Amino acid sequence: MPESTLPATGNFTEHELSFNDFRQIIINDYRIGFESRQASLLGRREVLTGKAKFGIFGDGKEVAQLAMAKAFKKGDWRAGYYRDQTFMFATGMSTLKEFFAQLYAHPDIEKDPASAGRQMNCHYATRFANPDGSWVNQAETMNCSADISTTGGHMPRLLGLAYASKLYRQNKELESLKQFSVNGNEVAFGTIGNGSTSEGIFLETFNAAGVLQVPMAISIWDDAYAISVPASLQTTKEDISEALKGFQREEGTNGYEIFKVRGWDYVALCETYAIAIELCRTQHVPVLIHVTEITQPQGHSTSGSHERYKPADRLAWELEHDCLLQMRNWMINSAIMTEQDLDELEETAKKHVRNSQREAWNELSTEIKTELEEAAALIEQLAQHSSVDELSTVASTLRATVDPGRREIISSVRKALRLTNKEDKPERKNLTDWLASELKENAERFNSKLFSDTPQSPLLVPVVPAQYNSDAKLLDGREILNAAFDAAFERDERIVAFGEDVGAIGDVNQGFAGLQAKYGDLRITDTGIRENTIIGQGMGLAMRGLKPIAEIQYLDYWIWAITVLSDDLASLSYRTRGGQKAPLIVRTRGHRLEGIWHSGSPMASLLANLRGMHICVPRNMTQAAGMYNTLLLGDEPAIVIESLNGYRLKEKLPSNIGEFTVQLGKAEVMLQGNDVTVISYGSTLRIVQEAAGELTAMGISIEIIDPQTLYPFDLDKDCVHSLQKTNKLLVVDEDVPGGGSAYILQNILEVQGGYAYLDSAPKTLCAKAHRPPYGSDGDYFTKPSIDDIIEAVYAMMHESNPAKFPAIY
Ligand SMILES: Cc1ncc(C[n+]2csc(CCOP(=O)(O)OP(=O)(O)O)c2C)c(N)n1
Ligand SMILES: [Mg+2]
């Protein structure tokens, strides 16, 4: 068979092979491995000569990845890290040219489909979300979830990707969703470096998969180092599979099948992967493949050299045990190829890699040259009609730039426009027009797709108001939620909910009470205490077409899931420029109750770390229910923070509990008033409403606005409309001073332009800077109380009219 007609990697197990077929598969593998190595070598050179910013490569891992690729099938998933280029080439999920396009940060999804130049090199992803919000047929494609740079941070997502196969296999109601799964036969392949197995998140994932028995195959590339730190300082017994032996399944127990194999032994690797993945795929037993004796020929990355920390004998050993060298020798010894033929193959491969690199570079530099030419010409034309001499220098400096980027072009144009801001010339107008259009394109290139922004965005979900029968039942807040969840589970079999105590007892506040009995434990499920992997579990399911609600038991524990929520989930759309999505709904409860870790309202931490997720702060459970209904119809991730002290308050049950929606970003004016605009949300909103009564008695009328969602914030600018009337602003929340309230102020004063309507200083009323102490007295002296609110509003009135409102104290 000629090489060009071969699949990326042939498979030894699929059919009867002649010796020649067998030989060709091996030769093809070697070629892919060798090309990959050349890409690493060339990639490093491109960084050292300044054409790329940073390089981290998969040299030394080639042979193991060729073996792994053989076991990887359509429908399967990868969640890995920056060493996996050979695997990506071998499966056809990436190409050499794309490898270089990413290295050069080409901001075009056609050139770098993984990240459109947004991620460092060797950060892989396939595109499975279409621009119209639909999914690709994942059962027909090989799938790679988008890499992140934080080592180990992808493990929880891996768990979720594997868990989806379990649900698709075991929950027969999902059988029709063929574009996501064929009977749960898909394996989720994970890769991780030996050093990163020291992360808690690895061990958390490892344990969870052992409990859940999901088709998850973790490969550990063990080069005995993590940058400069050796295994002796990383891993108990200096051997991770030895340390994890207790997870080995035994007769009658769950657990793992653990394999150990050397990274330069092609035959053993191929056998191991074939056996391990078959078991994993057919029986849903998680497997660990510990690949030892891996080398790193060029050292960790372009940031330093490994000669600094690896002893001479280790360096010599690495040279000798280079996996490609070992494979090469084996091929010669087994008469698969002669040395001379191998030399030839290698020469051709080198040229091919070089050509791919050049093409990738030229494609980017041609685009940039065109833009540079346009910009320089426009500046020169302006220079001809301008009295500013420096302009021609701006143009000539731009033309002389070595390896220019868009930064230099745009910066030169802006400089030219600054220099000529007193001149009103048509040539200047041409330049400003050109800049405006380039800025628009660059915003698309570098700043777009924080959210999926498809026609399925939750912001576009039609508004269906809650309706009430005349005899609407008055229920506890938790019962309202329970009714909404019941309706949701009834109408959409893709919805699942899980978390600590969510299953059997229906969560600690009983929002899911009775629903496990009704819908089964595959849909409403208890988990271990493992916040990061609860989120990862949800993220993986959401990527595979399910509609998960993952619960973090208390808002204070969000910090235990911050790794996955912030690094992975919130950045997913941005880092793939919309190529992937995970519409996970995170459910939690927070604000005031009792105790330092059960009364937190750390909103600023969420607002800072979760850009890319919607942040919903419903004032009661009806609003929460409407938000869930909205989010379940949309395709973007969100967190909903229910008010801890609201579950037993009475609310009227809407007659359309399963259908009504709450619009995200729509503030609600809770009370009309003229004197002070008070913005609040969640638990404090109710206290503000209570305070309004006493304030009325004091002759003060407040306007109360509930933004309902902090992200997005008040898209119709109702807050500033209110300020136009009252000219006074008070923001009340339970976060620390300068926390969530600062965010709200920034939105109203700066984004909405509210500063123009103020006739006194805007005020915030927040909790104290420390965490809330246990007990009602602790709450009173720490969080904003009704007295605090009344007095804060009164003080503003006193300031503007002391005669009418004399000081209280
Ligand atoms: C959470 C996190 N901590 C630290 C780093 C910095 N860092 C990047 S790679 C690396 C070493 C990883 O070693 P290992 O897991 O053995 O993988 P290898 O690079 O050796 O293949 C470190 C510490 C990071 N990227 N993320
Ligand atoms: Mg390592």
Short mmCIF file of C-alpha atoms and ligand atoms in Angstrom, two decimals, residues 193-195 221 223-226 296, ligand 2:
data_model
loop_
_atom_site.label_atom_id
_atom_site.label_comp_id
_atom_site.label_asym_id
_atom_site.label_seq_id
_atom_site.Cartn_x
_atom_site.Cartn_y
_atom_site.Cartn_z
CA GLY A 193 2.56 14.27 33.43
CA ASN A 194 4.01 12.34 36.31
CA GLY A 195 4.61 15.52 38.30
CA TRP A 221 3.79 10.26 30.72
CA ASP A 223 9.80 11.33 32.59
CA ALA A 224 10.72 11.30 36.30
CA TYR A 225 10.70 15.09 36.37
CA ALA A 226 8.31 18.01 36.60
CA GLN A 296 12.32 14.87 27.24
MG MG B 2 7.18 14.93 33.98
#
